[in-house]
Tab-separated table of N, CA, C and O in Angstrom:
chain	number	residue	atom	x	y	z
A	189	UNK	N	-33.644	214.025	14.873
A	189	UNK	CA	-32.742	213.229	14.066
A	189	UNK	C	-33.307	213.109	12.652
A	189	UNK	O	-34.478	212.756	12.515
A	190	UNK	N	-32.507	213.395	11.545
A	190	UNK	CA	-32.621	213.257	10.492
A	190	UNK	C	-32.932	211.676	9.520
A	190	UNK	O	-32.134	210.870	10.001
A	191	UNK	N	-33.414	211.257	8.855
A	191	UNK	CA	-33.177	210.250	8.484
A	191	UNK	C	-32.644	210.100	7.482
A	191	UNK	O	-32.584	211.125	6.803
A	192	UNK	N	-32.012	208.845	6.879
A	192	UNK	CA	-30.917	208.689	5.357
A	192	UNK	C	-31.939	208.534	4.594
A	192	UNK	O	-32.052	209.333	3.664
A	193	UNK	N	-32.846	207.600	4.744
A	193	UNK	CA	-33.501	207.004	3.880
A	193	UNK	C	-35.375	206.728	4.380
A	193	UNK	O	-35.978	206.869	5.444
A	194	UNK	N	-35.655	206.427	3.440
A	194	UNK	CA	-37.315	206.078	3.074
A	194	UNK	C	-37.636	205.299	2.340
A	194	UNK	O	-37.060	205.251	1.254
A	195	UNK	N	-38.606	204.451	2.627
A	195	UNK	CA	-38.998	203.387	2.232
A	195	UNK	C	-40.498	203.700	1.669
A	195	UNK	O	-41.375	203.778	2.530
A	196	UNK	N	-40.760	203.827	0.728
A	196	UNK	CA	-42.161	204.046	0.430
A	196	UNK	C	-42.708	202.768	-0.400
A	196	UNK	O	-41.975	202.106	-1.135
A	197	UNK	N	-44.067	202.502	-0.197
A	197	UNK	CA	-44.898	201.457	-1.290
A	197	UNK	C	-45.802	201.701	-1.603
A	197	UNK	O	-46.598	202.440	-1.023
A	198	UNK	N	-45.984	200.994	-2.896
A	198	UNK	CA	-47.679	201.637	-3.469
A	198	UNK	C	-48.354	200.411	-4.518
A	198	UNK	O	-47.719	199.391	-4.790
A	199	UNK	N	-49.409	200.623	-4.925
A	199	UNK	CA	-50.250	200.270	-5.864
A	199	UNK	C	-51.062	201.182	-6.442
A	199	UNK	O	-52.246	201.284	-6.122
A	200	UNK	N	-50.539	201.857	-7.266
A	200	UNK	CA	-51.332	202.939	-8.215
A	200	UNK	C	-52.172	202.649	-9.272
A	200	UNK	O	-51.811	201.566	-9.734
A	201	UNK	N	-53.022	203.047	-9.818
A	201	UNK	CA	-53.684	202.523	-11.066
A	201	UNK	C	-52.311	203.116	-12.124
A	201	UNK	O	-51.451	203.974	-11.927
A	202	UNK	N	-52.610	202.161	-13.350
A	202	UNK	CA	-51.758	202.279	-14.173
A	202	UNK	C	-51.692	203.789	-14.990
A	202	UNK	O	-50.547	204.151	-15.257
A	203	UNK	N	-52.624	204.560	-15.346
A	203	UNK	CA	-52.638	205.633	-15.702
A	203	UNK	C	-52.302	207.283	-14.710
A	203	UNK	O	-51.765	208.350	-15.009
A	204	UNK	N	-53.003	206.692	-13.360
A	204	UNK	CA	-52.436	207.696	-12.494
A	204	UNK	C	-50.957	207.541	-12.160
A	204	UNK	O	-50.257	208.551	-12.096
A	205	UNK	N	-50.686	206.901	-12.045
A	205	UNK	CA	-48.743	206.117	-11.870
A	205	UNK	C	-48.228	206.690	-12.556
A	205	UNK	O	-47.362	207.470	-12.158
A	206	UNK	N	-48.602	206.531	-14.230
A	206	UNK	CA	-47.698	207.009	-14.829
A	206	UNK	C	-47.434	207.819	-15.063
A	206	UNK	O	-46.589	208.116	-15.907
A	207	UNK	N	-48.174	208.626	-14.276
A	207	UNK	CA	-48.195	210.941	-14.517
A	207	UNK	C	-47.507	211.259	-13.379
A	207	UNK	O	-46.736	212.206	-13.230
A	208	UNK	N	-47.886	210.253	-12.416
A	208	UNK	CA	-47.242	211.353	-10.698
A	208	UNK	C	-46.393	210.058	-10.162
A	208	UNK	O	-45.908	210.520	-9.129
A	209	UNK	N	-45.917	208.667	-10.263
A	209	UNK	CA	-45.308	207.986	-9.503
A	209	UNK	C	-43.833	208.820	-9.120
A	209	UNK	O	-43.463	209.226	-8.019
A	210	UNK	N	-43.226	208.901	-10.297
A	210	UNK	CA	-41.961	209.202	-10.239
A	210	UNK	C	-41.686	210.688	-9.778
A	210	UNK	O	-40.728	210.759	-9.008
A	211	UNK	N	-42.103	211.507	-9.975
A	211	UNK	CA	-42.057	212.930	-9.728
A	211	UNK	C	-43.006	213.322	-8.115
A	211	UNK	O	-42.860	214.443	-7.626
A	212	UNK	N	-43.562	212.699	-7.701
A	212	UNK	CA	-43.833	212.660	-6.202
A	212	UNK	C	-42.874	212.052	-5.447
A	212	UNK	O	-42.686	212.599	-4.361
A	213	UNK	N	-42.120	210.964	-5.715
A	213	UNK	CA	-41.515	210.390	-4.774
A	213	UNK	C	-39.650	211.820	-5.348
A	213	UNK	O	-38.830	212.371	-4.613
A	214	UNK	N	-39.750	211.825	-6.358
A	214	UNK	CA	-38.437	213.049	-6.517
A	214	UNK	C	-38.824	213.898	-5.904
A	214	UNK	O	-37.930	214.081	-5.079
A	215	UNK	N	-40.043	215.003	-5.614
A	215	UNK	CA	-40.163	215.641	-4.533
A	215	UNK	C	-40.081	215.708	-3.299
A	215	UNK	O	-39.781	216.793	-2.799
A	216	UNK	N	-40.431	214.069	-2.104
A	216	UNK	CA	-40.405	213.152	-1.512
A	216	UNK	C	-38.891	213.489	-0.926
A	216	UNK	O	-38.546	213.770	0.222
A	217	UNK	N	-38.316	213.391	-1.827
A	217	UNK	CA	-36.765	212.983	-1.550
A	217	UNK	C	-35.759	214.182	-0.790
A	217	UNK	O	-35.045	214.235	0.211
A	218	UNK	N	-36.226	215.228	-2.069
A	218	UNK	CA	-35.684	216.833	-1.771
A	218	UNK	C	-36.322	217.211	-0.619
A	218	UNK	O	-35.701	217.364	0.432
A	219	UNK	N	-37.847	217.425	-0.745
A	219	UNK	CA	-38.244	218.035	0.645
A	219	UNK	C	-37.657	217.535	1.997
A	219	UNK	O	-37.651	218.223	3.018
A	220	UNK	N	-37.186	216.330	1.910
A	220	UNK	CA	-36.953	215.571	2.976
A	220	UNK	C	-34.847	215.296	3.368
A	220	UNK	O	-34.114	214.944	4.292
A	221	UNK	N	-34.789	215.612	2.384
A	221	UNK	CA	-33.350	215.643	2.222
A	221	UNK	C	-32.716	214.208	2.564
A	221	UNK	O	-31.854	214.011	3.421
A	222	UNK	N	-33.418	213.058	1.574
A	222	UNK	CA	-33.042	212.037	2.163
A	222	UNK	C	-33.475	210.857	0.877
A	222	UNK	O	-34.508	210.923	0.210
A	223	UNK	N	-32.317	209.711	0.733
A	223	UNK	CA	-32.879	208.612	-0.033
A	223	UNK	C	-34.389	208.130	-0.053
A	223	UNK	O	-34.889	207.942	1.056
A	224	UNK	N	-34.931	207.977	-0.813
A	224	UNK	CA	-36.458	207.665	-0.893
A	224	UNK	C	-35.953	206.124	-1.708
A	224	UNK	O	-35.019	206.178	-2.508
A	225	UNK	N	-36.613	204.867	-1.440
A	225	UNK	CA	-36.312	203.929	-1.643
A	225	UNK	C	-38.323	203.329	-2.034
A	225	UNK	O	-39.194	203.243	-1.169
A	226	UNK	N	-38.505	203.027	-3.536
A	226	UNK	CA	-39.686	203.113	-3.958
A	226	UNK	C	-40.157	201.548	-3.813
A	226	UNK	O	-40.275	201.338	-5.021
A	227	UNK	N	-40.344	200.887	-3.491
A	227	UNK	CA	-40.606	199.234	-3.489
A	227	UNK	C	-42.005	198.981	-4.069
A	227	UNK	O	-42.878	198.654	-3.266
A	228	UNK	N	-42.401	199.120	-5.690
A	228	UNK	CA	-43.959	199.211	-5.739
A	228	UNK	C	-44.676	197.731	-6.440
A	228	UNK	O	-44.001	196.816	-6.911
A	229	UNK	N	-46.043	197.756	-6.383
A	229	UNK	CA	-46.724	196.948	-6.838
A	229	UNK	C	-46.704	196.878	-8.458
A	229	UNK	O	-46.506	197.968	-8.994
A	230	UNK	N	-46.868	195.821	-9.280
A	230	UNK	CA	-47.481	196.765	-10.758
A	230	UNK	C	-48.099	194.964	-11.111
A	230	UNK	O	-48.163	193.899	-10.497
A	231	UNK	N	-48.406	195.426	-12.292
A	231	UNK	CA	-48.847	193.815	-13.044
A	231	UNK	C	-50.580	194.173	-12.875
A	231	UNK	O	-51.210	195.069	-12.312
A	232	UNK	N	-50.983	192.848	-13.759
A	232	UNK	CA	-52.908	192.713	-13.410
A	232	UNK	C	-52.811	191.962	-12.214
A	232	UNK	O	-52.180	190.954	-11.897
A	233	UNK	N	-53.849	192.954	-11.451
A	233	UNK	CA	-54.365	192.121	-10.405
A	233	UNK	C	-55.528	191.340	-10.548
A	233	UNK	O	-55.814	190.576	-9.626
A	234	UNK	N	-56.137	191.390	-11.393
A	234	UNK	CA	-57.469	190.861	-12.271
A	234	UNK	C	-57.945	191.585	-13.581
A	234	UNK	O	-57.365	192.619	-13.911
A	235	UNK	N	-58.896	191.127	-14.287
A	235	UNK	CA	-59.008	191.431	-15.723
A	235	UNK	C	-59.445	192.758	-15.667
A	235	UNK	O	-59.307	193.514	-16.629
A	236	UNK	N	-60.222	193.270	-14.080
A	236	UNK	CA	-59.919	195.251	-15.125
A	236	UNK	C	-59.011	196.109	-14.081
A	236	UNK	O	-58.935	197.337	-14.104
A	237	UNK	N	-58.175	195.059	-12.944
A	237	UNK	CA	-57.499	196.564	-12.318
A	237	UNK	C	-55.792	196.101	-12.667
A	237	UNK	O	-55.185	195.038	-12.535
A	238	UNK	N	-55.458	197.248	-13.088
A	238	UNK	CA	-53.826	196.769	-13.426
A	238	UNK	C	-53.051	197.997	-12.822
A	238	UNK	O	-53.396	199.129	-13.160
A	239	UNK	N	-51.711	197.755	-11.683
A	239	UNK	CA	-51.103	199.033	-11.389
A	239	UNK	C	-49.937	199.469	-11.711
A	239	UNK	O	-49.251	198.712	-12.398
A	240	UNK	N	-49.468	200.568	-11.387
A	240	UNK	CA	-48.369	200.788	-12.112
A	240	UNK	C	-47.724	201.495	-10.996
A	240	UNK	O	-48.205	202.470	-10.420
A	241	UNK	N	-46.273	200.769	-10.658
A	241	UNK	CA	-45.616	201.011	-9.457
A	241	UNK	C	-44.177	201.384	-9.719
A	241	UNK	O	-43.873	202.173	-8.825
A	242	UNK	N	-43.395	201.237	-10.328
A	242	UNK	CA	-42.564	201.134	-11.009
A	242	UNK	C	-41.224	201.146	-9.784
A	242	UNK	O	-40.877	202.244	-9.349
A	243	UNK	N	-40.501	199.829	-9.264
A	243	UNK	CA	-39.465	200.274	-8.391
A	243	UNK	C	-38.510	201.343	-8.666
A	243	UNK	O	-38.110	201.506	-9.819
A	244	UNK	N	-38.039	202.217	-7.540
A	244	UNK	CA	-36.935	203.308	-7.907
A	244	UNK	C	-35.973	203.474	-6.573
A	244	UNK	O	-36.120	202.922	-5.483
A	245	UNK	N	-34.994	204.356	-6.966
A	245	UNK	CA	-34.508	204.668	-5.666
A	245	UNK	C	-34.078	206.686	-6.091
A	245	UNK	O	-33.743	207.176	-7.170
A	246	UNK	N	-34.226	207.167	-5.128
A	246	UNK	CA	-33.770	208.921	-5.815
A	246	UNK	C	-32.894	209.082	-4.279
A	246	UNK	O	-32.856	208.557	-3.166
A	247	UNK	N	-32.295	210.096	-5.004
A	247	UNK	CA	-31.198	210.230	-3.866
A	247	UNK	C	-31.723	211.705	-3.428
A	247	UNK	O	-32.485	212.278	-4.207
A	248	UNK	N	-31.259	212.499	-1.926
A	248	UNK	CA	-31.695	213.514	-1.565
A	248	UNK	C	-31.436	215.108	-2.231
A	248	UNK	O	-31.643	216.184	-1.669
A	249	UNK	N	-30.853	214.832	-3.777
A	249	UNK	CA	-31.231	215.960	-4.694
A	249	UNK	C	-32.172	215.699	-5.235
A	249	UNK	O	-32.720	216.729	-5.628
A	250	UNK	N	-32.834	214.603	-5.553
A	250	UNK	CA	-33.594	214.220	-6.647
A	250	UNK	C	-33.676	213.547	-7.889
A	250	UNK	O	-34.527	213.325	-8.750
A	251	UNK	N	-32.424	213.291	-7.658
A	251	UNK	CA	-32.076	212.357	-8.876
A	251	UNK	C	-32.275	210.373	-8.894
A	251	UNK	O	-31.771	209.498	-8.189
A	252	UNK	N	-33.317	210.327	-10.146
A	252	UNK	CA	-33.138	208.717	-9.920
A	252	UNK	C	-32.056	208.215	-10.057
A	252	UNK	O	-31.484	208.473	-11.117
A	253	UNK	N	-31.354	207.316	-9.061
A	253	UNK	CA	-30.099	206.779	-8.833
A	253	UNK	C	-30.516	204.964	-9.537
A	253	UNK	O	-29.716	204.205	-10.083
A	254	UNK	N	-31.607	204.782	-9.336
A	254	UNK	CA	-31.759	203.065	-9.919
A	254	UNK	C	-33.226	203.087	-10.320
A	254	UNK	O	-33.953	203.810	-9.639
A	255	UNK	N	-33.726	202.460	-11.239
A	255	UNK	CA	-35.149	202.158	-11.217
A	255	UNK	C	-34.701	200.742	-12.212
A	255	UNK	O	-33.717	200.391	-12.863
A	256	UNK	N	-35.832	200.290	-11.938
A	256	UNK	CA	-36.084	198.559	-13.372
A	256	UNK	C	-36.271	199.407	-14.564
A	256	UNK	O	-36.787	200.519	-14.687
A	257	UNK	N	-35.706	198.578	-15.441
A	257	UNK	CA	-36.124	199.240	-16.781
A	257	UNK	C	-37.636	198.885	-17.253
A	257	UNK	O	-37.876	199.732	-18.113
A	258	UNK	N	-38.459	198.281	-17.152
A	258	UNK	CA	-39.895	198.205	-17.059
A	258	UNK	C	-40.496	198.222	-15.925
A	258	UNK	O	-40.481	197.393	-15.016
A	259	UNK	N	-41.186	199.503	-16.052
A	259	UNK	CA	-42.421	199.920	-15.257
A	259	UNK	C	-43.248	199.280	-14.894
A	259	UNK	O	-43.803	199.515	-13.820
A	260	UNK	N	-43.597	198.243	-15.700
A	260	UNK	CA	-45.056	197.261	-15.572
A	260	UNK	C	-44.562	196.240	-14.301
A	260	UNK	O	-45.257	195.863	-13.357
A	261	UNK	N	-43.346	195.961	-14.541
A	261	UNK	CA	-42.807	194.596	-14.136
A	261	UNK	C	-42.184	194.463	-12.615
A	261	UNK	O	-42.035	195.513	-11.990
A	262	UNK	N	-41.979	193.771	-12.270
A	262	UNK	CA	-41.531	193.578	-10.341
A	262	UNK	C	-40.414	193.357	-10.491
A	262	UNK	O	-40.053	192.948	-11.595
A	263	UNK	N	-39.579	193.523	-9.574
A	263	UNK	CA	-37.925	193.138	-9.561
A	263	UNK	C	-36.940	194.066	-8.456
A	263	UNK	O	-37.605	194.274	-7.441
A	264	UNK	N	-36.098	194.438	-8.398
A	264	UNK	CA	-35.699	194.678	-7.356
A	264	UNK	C	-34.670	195.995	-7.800
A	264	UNK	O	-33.813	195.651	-8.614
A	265	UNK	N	-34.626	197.304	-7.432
A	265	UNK	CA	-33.911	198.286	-7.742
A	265	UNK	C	-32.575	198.231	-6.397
A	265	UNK	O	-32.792	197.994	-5.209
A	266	UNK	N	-30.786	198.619	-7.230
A	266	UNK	CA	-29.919	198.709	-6.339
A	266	UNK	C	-29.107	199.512	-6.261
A	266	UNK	O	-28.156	199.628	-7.034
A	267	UNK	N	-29.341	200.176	-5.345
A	267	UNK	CA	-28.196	202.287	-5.236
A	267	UNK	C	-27.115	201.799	-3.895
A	267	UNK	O	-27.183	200.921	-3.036
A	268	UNK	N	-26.369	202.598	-4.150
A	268	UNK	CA	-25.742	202.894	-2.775
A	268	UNK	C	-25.770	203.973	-2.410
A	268	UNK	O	-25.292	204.998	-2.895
A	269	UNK	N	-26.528	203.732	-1.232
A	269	UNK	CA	-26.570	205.269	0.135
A	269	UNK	C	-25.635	205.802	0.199
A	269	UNK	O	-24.784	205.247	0.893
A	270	UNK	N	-25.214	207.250	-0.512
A	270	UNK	CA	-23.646	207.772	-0.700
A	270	UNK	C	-23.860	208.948	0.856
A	270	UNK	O	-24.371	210.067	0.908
A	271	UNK	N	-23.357	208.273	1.732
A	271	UNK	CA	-23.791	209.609	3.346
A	271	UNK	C	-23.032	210.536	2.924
A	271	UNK	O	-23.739	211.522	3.132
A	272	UNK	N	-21.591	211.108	2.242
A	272	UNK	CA	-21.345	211.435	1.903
A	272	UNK	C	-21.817	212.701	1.120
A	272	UNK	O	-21.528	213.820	1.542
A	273	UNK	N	-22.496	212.533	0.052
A	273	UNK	CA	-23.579	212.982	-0.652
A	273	UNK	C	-24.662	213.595	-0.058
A	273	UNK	O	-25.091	214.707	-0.367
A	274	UNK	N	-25.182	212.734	0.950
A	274	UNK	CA	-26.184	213.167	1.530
A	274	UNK	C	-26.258	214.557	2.283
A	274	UNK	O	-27.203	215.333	2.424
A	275	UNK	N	-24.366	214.635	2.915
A	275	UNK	CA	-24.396	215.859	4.404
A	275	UNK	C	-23.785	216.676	2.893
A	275	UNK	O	-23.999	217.831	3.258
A	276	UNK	N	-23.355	216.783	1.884
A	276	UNK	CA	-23.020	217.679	1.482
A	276	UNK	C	-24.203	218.341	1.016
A	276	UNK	O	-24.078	219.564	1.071
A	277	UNK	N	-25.123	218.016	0.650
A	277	UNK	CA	-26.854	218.562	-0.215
A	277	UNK	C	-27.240	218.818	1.468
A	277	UNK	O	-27.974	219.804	1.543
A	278	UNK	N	-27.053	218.420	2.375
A	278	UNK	CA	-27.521	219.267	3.919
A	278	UNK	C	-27.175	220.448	4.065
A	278	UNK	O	-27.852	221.470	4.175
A	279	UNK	N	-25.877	220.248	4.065
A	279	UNK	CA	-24.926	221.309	4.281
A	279	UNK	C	-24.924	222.433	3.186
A	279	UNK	O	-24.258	223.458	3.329
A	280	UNK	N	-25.916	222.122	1.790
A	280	UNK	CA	-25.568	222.915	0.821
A	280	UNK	C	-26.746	224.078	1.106
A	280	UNK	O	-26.637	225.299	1.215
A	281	UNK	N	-28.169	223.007	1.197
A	281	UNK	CA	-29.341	223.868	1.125
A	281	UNK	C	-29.961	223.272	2.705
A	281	UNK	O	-30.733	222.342	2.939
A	282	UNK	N	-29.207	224.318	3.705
A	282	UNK	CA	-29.703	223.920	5.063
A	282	UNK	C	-31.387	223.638	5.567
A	282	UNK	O	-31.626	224.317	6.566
A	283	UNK	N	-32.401	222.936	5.184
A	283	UNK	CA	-33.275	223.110	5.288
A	283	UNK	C	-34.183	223.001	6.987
A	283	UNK	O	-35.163	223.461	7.574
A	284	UNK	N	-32.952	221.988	7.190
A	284	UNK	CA	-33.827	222.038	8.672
A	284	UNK	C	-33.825	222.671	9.362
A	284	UNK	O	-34.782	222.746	10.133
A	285	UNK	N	-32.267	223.834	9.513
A	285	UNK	CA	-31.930	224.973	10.127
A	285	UNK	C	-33.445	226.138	9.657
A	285	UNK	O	-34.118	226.791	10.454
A	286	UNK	N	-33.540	226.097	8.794
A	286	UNK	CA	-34.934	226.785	8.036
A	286	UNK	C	-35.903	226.307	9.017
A	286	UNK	O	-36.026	226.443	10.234
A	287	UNK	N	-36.301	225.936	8.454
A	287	UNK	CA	-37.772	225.325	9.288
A	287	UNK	C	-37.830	225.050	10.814
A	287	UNK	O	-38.779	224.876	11.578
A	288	UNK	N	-36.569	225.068	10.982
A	288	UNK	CA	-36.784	225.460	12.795
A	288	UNK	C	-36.154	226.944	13.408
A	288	UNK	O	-35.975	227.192	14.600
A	289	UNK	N	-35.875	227.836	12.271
A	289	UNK	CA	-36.098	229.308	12.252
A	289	UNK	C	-37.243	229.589	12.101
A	289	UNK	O	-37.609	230.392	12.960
A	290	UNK	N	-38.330	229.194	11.114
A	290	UNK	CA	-39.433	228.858	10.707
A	290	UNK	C	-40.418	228.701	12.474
A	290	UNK	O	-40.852	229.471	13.331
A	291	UNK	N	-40.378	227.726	12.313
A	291	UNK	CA	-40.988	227.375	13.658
A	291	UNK	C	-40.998	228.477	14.912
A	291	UNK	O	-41.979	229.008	15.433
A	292	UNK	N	-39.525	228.651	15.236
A	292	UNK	CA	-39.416	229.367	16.285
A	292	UNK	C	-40.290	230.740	16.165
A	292	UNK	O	-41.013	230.997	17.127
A	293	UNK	N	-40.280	231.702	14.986
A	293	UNK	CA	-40.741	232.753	14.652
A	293	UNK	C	-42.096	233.022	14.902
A	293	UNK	O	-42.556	234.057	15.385
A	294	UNK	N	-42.858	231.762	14.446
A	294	UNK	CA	-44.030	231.338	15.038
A	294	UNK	C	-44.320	231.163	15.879
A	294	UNK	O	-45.482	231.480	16.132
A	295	UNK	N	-43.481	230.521	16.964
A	295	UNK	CA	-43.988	230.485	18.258
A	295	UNK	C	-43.543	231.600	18.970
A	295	UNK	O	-44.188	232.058	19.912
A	296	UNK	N	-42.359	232.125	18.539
A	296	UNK	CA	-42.685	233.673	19.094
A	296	UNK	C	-43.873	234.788	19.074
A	296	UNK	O	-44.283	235.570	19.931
A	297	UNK	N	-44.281	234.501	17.614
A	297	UNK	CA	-45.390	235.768	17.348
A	297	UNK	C	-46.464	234.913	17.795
A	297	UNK	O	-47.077	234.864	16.728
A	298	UNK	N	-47.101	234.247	18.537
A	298	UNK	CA	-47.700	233.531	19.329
A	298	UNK	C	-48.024	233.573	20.974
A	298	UNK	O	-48.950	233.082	21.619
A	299	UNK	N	-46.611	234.546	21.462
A	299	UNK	CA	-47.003	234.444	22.375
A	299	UNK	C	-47.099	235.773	23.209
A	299	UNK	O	-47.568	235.756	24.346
């Protein structure tokens, strides 16, 4: 069974965040063919660690569908799960049919 969605969380340092937060969880999304829903930490946690989490939501092309407009700051991001959307990007770039052609091939030349 496939899933719609993902829930991911984090606390990144503020400089690593801001190179790979967003573009890991857009990869996240595609590979998986599924809403990725980002719920992150950010702010000082004390005077030298500060993170950078930035809430988001990407839909299963990859596209950010919601994020806060500040990165630094906490608050709450809101998309709607279009299923719709979802079986058509299934149906477009079949991936799971793949990977369990994938699989099988392997366990053929295996045995």
């Amino acid at each position: 069974t496939l899933w719609h969605a993902g829930v991911r969380t984090s606390s990144r340092i503020a400089q690593i965040g801001e190179a790979h937060w967003e573009v890991l969880l857009r990869a996240r999304a595609i590979e998986t063919q599924s809403y990725v829903i980002a719920a992150a930490q950010a702010g000082w946690h004390n005077e030298k660690r500060q993170s950078y989490g930035h809430s988001l939501i990407v839909d299963p092309w990859g596209t950010v569908v919601a994020k806060l407009d500040d990165p630094l700051k906490t608050g709450i991001a809101v998309a709607e799960i279009d299923t719709a959307r979802l079986q058509q990007i299934r149906t477009r770039m079949p991936i799971r049919e793949h990977r369990e052609a994938g699989l099988a091939a392997i366990s053929s030349d295996s045995n």
